[in-house]
Amino acid sequence: VTGHGGHVLVVEDDQDIREAVGIFLGAEGWAVTEAGNGREALECLRRGGPPDVILLDLRMPVMDGRRLCAELARDTALATVPVLLLSAYEEVDVAELEGLGVRGYLAKPIRFERLVSAVAPFRPRL
Amino acid sequence: VAGEAGTRPPTVTAMASEPARILLVDDEESVRLSLGRVLADRGYDVETAASGQEAIARLGRLEYDLVLTDLAMKNGDGIEVLTAVRRMHPDTVAIMLTGFASLDTAIEAIRLGAYDYLTKPADIEDMVLTLERGLAKRRLAIALRRRNEELDALHRLAHLGVGRLLEVSRDLDGVLVGIAEIATRIFAARGATLFVVSEGGDHRAGWPTDEARRLAEDAFVLERARAAQVSATLAVERGPFGTLVAVPVTIHDQRFGAMVILDPAGGAWDAERLDTLEVIARRLARSLDNARLYRRLAEQKDTLQRVLDAAGDGIIGLDAGHRVVLLSRAAARLLGHSPVDVIGAPIDRLLADEVDTTAFAGLVRAAAASPGGLAEGEVTFRRGDGARLHCDLVCTGRPIADGGIHLVLAVRDATARRDELDRRGRAFNHLTHELRTPLTSILSYADLLASGHVRVGERTQGRSDPVEVIRHNGLLLQTLIDNMLAVARIEQGALDFRFQEVRLDELVRESGECLEPLALRRGLVFRIELSGPSAVVTCDRTLMRLVVNNLLSNAFRYTEPGGRVWLRLGEEGELAMIEVSDTGIGIPADAQARVFDPHFQVDGSRGGSGLGLAIVRAIVQAHGGEVELSSREGDGTTIRVRLPRVPPAAPIAVLGRKGVS
């Protein structure tokens, strides 16, 4: 984990999408950690501590995004970490967003200018 | 006491077959004796009473044809006898005997209903004439009243009897016999018989003679009843009988047949009797017409009920107040109610909630307003067991039949359709997701390339070459789209096969090499093993490539990084064999039977359409081949395809287990 512009955890099972987000946010000055599913994400969080923001896919093998949200809510150290969903719009409804405790979502395919403005509020102030 | 037949004047015997019964009331014994003898000599059957009280007592025991009573008696008034007669036997003729002194009282008696009065001492011939006039009046009154009664009976039969009688007895002959009996009584005839042609052309009649039959048949074709009258005495085998009168039974140009009366008297019929016969014939025709309509209605009702019971949809008939008046068997089954419990109940009571009653009312309005008079919608019913049942409903908007049915509803359980919609919706969502994921990668890398964050051919920090990423995701999209098209065509029965001779080794190699990047990106060891002589198979090249692509895609998807995948080509006797095996996660035993079902996935989170193996089997079986699966959970999977060298002449591709014998 490098960089000084904030720390983002990208949880996404599709390698190409995960890498693309990682490359882009890295270029924007974010320190990026990547996880291929919910369980890997939990391991990263427990090893490396809470990031400034989590970008989370919903549909993943082993542990999906909904399950990870529940795990985060149970862990007092992680419950306050802001989560943004990376998701196709038909996969979530507004009511569910509130239930999951997430701050918002980004529709796939991802538009990078939207991604920048979505994570910007969570960048720590220097 | 009957008089002796030989002394009776002919006027009496001509009018009646039995002597008239007369009660003579007078307190003077001499009058009783003298008058009694005179009347007895004239052939009357005479009884006497000495007082008003005695007379009234006798009236209580017997009905007399005529009462001849003194007006002024010592023990009781003649007026009392008169009122008793009027009260007890209205048809009995009362004639008063009076002196000149009590003429006023006699006139008062006539006002009270006496037929006439005779002054004492009475002239015998004058008295007999008066008595005969009274008796004749009585006979006419009785005949008139009986005829009226019988016409009433016929009328009742016509208007409410016959149809229902037929419904109950299904016995037209029985009804006809009943009517014939009434007609016979009216005309005091020896017999009446009815000739009726049913709609099937059958003759329903019991004929006394061939002549009667012929006469009836003549009458049937004659326009007017009177023309059918025959006054001759016809000779028959069993001997002569009287006048035979036939009248057609006709209504609204509808000819039912003829009625024939046998009159033993043998004379010509007067206009009055013929009119009566015509009235009866008309009423009979109306009865038969009613009966025919009633029967037809009953038959239609039977047919309707059978059709309704045979229909798959439940049918509910409602009256104008939206109460259930008809419930088909399917509707009863669907709603879990017995018809007995529901008939007469408002439809609202069968609906689940207020929402549904509102929806139903809207549906009825919509149907009434629609040009076709129909509206379709959905409502939820509350079943007899309390469960809710969601149904599709078609409703008629205007009365379609008399007989109380105002609206008709066709009801169908919507659960299966909804489940199918849900399943299709889920499958559609899944496919959308599967399309969007590679598309997201392609668009993201296009942006990264455009922005200069990555460069063609660059593999920084162990990341993939952007071009490989785009090609890889393009391949995924292509397989997906090929599969979706194949499934759509197979489901429509529109998959066409372009058979040609194909070298399988070339086809398998091309397919394997094309998909190899997928294996490499997942970190798999992928081997293509082509052994033995190259098989030439007649097949559809595009479809067979789709088979191999799908087998490989699945193997790559379900094998973890570091695992191995083999693509082999071989021969088993006359059959060519393509085999793909992997060291992947394998398929649980309980899921192995389902992996060939469309949309089934062992692990939905691994991506893929869930269509691949269903398509593989559909295409292989259409080529006359077979697919064999062997797998153990955790150890890996082998799928073997066997193909004949020449496919069947008329291939049919079927998805799912339907294709398995």
mmCIF file with all atom_site columns, C-alpha atoms in Angstrom, chain A residues 13-17 19-20 22-24 27-28 34 57 59-62 88-91 108-112, chain B residues 429-430 432-433 436-437 439-441 443-445 447-448 453-454 462-464 469 472-473 521 603-606:
data_model
loop_
_atom_site.group_PDB
_atom_site.id
_atom_site.type_symbol
_atom_site.label_atom_id
_atom_site.label_alt_id
_atom_site.label_comp_id
_atom_site.label_asym_id
_atom_site.label_entity_id
_atom_site.label_seq_id
_atom_site.pdbx_PDB_ins_code
_atom_site.Cartn_x
_atom_site.Cartn_y
_atom_site.Cartn_z
_atom_site.occupancy
_atom_site.B_iso_or_equiv
_atom_site.pdbx_formal_charge
_atom_site.auth_seq_id
_atom_site.auth_comp_id
_atom_site.auth_asym_id
_atom_site.auth_atom_id
_atom_site.pdbx_PDB_model_num
ATOM 1  C CA . ASP A 1 13  ? -14.319 -10.837 -8.581  1.00 0.00 ? 13  ASP A CA 1
ATOM 2  C CA . ASP A 1 14  ? -13.714 -9.944  -12.193 1.00 0.00 ? 14  ASP A CA 1
ATOM 3  C CA . GLN A 1 15  ? -9.981  -9.576  -12.514 1.00 0.00 ? 15  GLN A CA 1
ATOM 4  C CA . ASP A 1 16  ? -10.111 -7.155  -15.447 1.00 0.00 ? 16  ASP A CA 1
ATOM 5  C CA . ILE A 1 17  ? -12.567 -4.749  -13.868 1.00 0.00 ? 17  ILE A CA 1
ATOM 6  C CA . GLU A 1 19  ? -7.405  -4.121  -12.279 1.00 0.00 ? 19  GLU A CA 1
ATOM 7  C CA . ALA A 1 20  ? -8.879  -1.328  -14.382 1.00 0.00 ? 20  ALA A CA 1
ATOM 8  C CA . GLY A 1 22  ? -7.014  -0.175  -9.492  1.00 0.00 ? 22  GLY A CA 1
ATOM 9  C CA . ILE A 1 23  ? -4.963  1.329   -12.326 1.00 0.00 ? 23  ILE A CA 1
ATOM 10 C CA . PHE A 1 24  ? -7.204  4.343   -12.583 1.00 0.00 ? 24  PHE A CA 1
ATOM 11 C CA . ALA A 1 27  ? -3.133  7.101   -11.211 1.00 0.00 ? 27  ALA A CA 1
ATOM 12 C CA . GLU A 1 28  ? -5.428  9.457   -9.280  1.00 0.00 ? 28  GLU A CA 1
ATOM 13 C CA . GLU A 1 34  ? -7.595  -5.426  -4.383  1.00 0.00 ? 34  GLU A CA 1
ATOM 14 C CA . ASP A 1 57  ? -19.169 -5.641  -6.077  1.00 0.00 ? 57  ASP A CA 1
ATOM 15 C CA . ARG A 1 59  ? -22.101 -10.770 -6.966  1.00 0.00 ? 59  ARG A CA 1
ATOM 16 C CA . MET A 1 60  ? -18.979 -12.711 -6.083  1.00 0.00 ? 60  MET A CA 1
ATOM 17 C CA . PRO A 1 61  ? -18.031 -16.303 -5.318  1.00 0.00 ? 61  PRO A CA 1
ATOM 18 C CA . VAL A 1 62  ? -17.043 -17.530 -1.815  1.00 0.00 ? 62  VAL A CA 1
ATOM 19 C CA . ALA A 1 88  ? -25.429 -2.785  -12.351 1.00 0.00 ? 88  ALA A CA 1
ATOM 20 C CA . TYR A 1 89  ? -28.478 -0.694  -11.535 1.00 0.00 ? 89  TYR A CA 1
ATOM 21 C CA . GLU A 1 90  ? -30.900 -3.648  -11.819 1.00 0.00 ? 90  GLU A CA 1
ATOM 22 C CA . GLU A 1 91  ? -29.103 -5.549  -9.082  1.00 0.00 ? 91  GLU A CA 1
ATOM 23 C CA . LYS A 1 108 ? -21.400 -0.622  -14.338 1.00 0.00 ? 108 LYS A CA 1
ATOM 24 C CA . PRO A 1 109 ? -19.997 -0.035  -16.900 1.00 0.00 ? 109 PRO A CA 1
ATOM 25 C CA . ILE A 1 110 ? -17.958 2.361   -14.769 1.00 0.00 ? 110 ILE A CA 1
ATOM 26 C CA . ARG A 1 111 ? -17.451 5.929   -15.951 1.00 0.00 ? 111 ARG A CA 1
ATOM 27 C CA . PHE A 1 112 ? -14.153 7.028   -14.510 1.00 0.00 ? 112 PHE A CA 1
ATOM 28 C CA . ASN B 2 429 ? -31.053 -10.558 -15.118 1.00 0.00 ? 429 ASN B CA 1
ATOM 29 C CA . HIS B 2 430 ? -28.356 -13.173 -14.993 1.00 0.00 ? 430 HIS B CA 1
ATOM 30 C CA . THR B 2 432 ? -27.604 -9.128  -18.489 1.00 0.00 ? 432 THR B CA 1
ATOM 31 C CA . HIS B 2 433 ? -25.028 -9.333  -15.738 1.00 0.00 ? 433 HIS B CA 1
ATOM 32 C CA . ARG B 2 436 ? -22.279 -6.342  -18.700 1.00 0.00 ? 436 ARG B CA 1
ATOM 33 C CA . THR B 2 437 ? -19.203 -7.693  -16.931 1.00 0.00 ? 437 THR B CA 1
ATOM 34 C CA . LEU B 2 439 ? -18.408 -5.040  -21.514 1.00 0.00 ? 439 LEU B CA 1
ATOM 35 C CA . THR B 2 440 ? -17.368 -3.106  -18.394 1.00 0.00 ? 440 THR B CA 1
ATOM 36 C CA . SER B 2 441 ? -13.824 -4.416  -18.749 1.00 0.00 ? 441 SER B CA 1
ATOM 37 C CA . LEU B 2 443 ? -14.970 -0.011  -21.914 1.00 0.00 ? 443 LEU B CA 1
ATOM 38 C CA . SER B 2 444 ? -12.736 0.532   -18.872 1.00 0.00 ? 444 SER B CA 1
ATOM 39 C CA . TYR B 2 445 ? -9.630  -0.493  -20.776 1.00 0.00 ? 445 TYR B CA 1
ATOM 40 C CA . ASP B 2 447 ? -10.804 4.610   -21.252 1.00 0.00 ? 447 ASP B CA 1
ATOM 41 C CA . LEU B 2 448 ? -7.462  3.645   -19.667 1.00 0.00 ? 448 LEU B CA 1
ATOM 42 C CA . HIS B 2 453 ? -2.918  5.265   -17.937 1.00 0.00 ? 453 HIS B CA 1
ATOM 43 C CA . VAL B 2 454 ? -2.055  2.039   -19.810 1.00 0.00 ? 454 VAL B CA 1
ATOM 44 C CA . GLY B 2 462 ? 2.181   -8.057  -13.190 1.00 0.00 ? 462 GLY B CA 1
ATOM 45 C CA . ARG B 2 463 ? -0.947  -6.665  -14.872 1.00 0.00 ? 463 ARG B CA 1
ATOM 46 C CA . SER B 2 464 ? -2.296  -7.915  -18.189 1.00 0.00 ? 464 SER B CA 1
ATOM 47 C CA . VAL B 2 469 ? -7.882  -8.029  -21.713 1.00 0.00 ? 469 VAL B CA 1
ATOM 48 C CA . HIS B 2 472 ? -10.400 -12.032 -23.686 1.00 0.00 ? 472 HIS B CA 1
ATOM 49 C CA . ASN B 2 473 ? -13.594 -10.205 -22.762 1.00 0.00 ? 473 ASN B CA 1
ATOM 50 C CA . ARG B 2 521 ? -5.377  -15.813 -17.948 1.00 0.00 ? 521 ARG B CA 1
ATOM 51 C CA . ASP B 2 603 ? -22.083 -22.094 -8.852  1.00 0.00 ? 603 ASP B CA 1
ATOM 52 C CA . GLY B 2 604 ? -23.789 -18.988 -10.220 1.00 0.00 ? 604 GLY B CA 1
ATOM 53 C CA . SER B 2 605 ? -21.084 -16.663 -8.889  1.00 0.00 ? 605 SER B CA 1
ATOM 54 C CA . ARG B 2 606 ? -18.530 -18.064 -11.347 1.00 0.00 ? 606 ARG B CA 1
#
